[in-house]
Tab-separated table of C-alpha atoms in Angstrom:
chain	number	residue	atom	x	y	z
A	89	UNK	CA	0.000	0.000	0.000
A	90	UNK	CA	2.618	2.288	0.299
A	91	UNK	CA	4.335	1.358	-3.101
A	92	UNK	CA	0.741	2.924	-4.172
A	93	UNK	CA	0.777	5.736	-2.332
A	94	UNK	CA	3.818	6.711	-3.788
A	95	UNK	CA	2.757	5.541	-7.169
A	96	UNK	CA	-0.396	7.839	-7.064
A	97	UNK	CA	2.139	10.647	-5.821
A	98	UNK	CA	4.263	9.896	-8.478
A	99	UNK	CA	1.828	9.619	-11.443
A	100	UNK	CA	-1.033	11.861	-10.019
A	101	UNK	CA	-1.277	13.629	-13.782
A	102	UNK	CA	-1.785	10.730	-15.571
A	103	UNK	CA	-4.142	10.026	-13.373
A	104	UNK	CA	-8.010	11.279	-14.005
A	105	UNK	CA	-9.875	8.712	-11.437
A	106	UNK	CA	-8.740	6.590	-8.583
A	107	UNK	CA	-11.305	3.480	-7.562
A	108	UNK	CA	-11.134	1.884	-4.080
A	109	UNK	CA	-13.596	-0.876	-5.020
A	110	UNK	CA	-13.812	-5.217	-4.748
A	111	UNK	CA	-10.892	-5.006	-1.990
A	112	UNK	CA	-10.566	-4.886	1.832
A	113	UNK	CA	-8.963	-2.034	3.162
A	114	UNK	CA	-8.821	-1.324	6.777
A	115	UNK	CA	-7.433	1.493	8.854
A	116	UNK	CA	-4.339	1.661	8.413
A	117	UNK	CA	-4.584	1.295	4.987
A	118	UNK	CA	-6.984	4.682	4.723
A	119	UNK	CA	-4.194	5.966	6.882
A	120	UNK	CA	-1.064	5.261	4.503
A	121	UNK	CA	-3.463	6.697	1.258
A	122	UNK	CA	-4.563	9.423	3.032
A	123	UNK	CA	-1.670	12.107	2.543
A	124	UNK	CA	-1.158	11.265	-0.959
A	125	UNK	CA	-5.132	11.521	-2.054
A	126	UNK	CA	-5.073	15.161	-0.212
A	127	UNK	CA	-3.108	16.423	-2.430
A	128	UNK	CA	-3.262	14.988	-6.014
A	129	UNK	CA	-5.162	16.502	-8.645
A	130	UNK	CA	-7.644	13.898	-9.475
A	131	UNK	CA	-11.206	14.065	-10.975
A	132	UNK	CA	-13.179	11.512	-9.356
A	133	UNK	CA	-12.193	9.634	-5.721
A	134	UNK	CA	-14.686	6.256	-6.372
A	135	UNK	CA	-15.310	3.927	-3.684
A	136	UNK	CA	-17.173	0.465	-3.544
A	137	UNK	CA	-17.271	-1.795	-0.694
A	138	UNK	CA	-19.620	-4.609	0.245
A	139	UNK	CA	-21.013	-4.155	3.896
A	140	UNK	CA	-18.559	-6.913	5.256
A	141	UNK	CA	-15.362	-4.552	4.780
A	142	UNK	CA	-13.414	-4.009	7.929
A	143	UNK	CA	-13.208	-0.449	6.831
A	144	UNK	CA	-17.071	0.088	8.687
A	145	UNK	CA	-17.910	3.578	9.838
A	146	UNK	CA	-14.159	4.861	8.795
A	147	UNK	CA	-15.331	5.671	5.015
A	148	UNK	CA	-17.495	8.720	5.841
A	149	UNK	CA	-14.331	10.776	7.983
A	150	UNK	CA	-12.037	9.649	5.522
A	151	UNK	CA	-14.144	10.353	2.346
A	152	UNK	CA	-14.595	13.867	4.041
A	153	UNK	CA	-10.919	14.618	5.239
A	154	UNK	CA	-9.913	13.913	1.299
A	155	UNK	CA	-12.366	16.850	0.383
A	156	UNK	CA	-12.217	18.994	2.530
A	157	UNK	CA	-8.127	19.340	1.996
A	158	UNK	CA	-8.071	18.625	-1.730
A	159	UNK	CA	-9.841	21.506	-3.412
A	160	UNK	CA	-8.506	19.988	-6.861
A	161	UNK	CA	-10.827	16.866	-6.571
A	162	UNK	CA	-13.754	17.264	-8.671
A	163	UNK	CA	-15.939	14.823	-7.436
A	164	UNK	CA	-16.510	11.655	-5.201
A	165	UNK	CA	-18.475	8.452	-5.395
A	166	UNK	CA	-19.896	5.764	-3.156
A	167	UNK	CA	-21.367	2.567	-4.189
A	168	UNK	CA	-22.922	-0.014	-2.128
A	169	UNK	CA	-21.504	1.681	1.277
A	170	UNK	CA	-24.616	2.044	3.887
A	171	UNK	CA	-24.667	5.594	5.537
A	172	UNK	CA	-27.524	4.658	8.719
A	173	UNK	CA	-26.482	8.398	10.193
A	174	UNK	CA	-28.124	11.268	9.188
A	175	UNK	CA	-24.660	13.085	10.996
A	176	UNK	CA	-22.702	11.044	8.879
A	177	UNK	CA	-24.506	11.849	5.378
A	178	UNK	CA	-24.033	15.386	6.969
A	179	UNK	CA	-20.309	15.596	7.093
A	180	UNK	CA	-19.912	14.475	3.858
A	181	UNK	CA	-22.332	16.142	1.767
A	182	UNK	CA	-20.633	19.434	3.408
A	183	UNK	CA	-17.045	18.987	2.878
A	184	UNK	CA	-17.954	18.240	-1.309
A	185	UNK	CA	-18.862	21.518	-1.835
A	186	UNK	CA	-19.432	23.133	-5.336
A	187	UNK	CA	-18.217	18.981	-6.522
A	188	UNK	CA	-19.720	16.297	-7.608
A	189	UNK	CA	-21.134	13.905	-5.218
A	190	UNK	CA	-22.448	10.301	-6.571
A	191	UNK	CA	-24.063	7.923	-3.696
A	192	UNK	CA	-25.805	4.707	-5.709
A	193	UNK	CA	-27.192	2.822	-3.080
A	194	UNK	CA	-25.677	4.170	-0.089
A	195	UNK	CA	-28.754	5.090	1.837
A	196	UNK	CA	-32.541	4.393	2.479
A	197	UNK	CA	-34.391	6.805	-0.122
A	198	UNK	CA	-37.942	6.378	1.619
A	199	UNK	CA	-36.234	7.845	5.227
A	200	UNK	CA	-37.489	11.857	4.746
A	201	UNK	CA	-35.149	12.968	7.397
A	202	UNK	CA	-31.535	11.084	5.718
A	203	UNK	CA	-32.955	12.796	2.273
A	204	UNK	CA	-33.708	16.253	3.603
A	205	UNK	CA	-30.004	16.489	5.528
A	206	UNK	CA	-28.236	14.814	1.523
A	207	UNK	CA	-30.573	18.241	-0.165
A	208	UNK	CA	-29.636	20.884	2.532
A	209	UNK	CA	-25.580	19.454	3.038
A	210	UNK	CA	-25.580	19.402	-1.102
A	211	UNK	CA	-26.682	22.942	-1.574
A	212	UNK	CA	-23.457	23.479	-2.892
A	213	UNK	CA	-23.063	20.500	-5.588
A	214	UNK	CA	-22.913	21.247	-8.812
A	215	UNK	CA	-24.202	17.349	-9.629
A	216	UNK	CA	-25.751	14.725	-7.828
A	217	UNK	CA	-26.335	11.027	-8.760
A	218	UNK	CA	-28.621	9.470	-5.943
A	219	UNK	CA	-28.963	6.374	-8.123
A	220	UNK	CA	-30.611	3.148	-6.283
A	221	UNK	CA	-31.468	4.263	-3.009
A	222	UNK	CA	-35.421	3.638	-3.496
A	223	UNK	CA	-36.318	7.466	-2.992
A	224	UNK	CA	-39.792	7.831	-2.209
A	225	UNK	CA	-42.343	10.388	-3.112
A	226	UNK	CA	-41.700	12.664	0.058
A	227	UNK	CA	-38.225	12.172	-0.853
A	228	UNK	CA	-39.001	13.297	-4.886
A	229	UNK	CA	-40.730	16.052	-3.773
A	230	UNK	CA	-37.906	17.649	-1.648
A	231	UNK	CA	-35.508	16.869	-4.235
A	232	UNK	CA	-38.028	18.798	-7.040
A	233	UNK	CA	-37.865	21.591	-4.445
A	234	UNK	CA	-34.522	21.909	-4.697
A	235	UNK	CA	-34.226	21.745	-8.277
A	236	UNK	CA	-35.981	24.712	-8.489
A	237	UNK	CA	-33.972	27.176	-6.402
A	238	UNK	CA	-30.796	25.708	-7.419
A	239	UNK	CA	-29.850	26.670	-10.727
A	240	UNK	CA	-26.175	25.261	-10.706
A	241	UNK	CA	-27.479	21.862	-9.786
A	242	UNK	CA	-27.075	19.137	-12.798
């Protein structure tokens, strides 16, 4: 792992996208990829985990750290990662900013509270893909809502 820290380091603009997906990573491993994801100019950070990675509730302050400190990351993905904490989906809707944020199935679309916190944290986006989290019609509505007053929304 630290061979690819040092290889994304190394590399970083021949790089467009970087995928964390089909593999176990645990702390420390977050922890030696860390410094070099904070600072390379990448488009998209894309991560995919099934729910049986020893990564568990690590993804969401990692995710976040990454873009909060890398202002040159242009968007991040989740796939197949549950977020169960409406603080959670908070803290990383906020640090994306004016990015894009992709979650496909990464939440429980019919639970109006964990889809009002995604809109209001996402204010910012400039694209979101909520793909596959089974958004109900409360949920539809809010997300119609803000469609309208958002004009830099895609």
């Amino acid at each position: 792992w630290v061979d690819f820290a040092d290889a994304i380091l190394h590399y970083d603009r021949y790089i467009d996208e970087i995928t964390l997906g089909g593999i176990s990573l645990h702390q420390m491993v977050l922890d030696l990829l860390s410094p070099a994801l904070k600072i390379v100019e990448i488009g998209c950070l894309e991560c995919q985990f099934d729910q049986d990675n020893p990564v568990g509730g690590a993804i969401i302050p990692f995710l976040s750290e990454i873009a909060r400190a890398n202002r040159r990351l242009r968007g991040v993905a989740l796939h197949d990662y549950s977020i169960e904490h409406v603080g959670d989906m908070q803290q990383l809707c906020r640090s994306i900013g004016n990015r894009t944020l992709a979650l496909s199935n990464c939440f429980d679309g019919t639970n109006e509270e964990m889809v009002q916190t995604l809109l209001e944290s996402s204010r910012d986006a400039t694209k979101l893909d909520l793909s596959n989290n089974c958004i109900g019609l409360q949920g539809a509505t809010h997300i119609s809502t803000l469609l309208g007053s958002n004009p830099s929304l895609r």
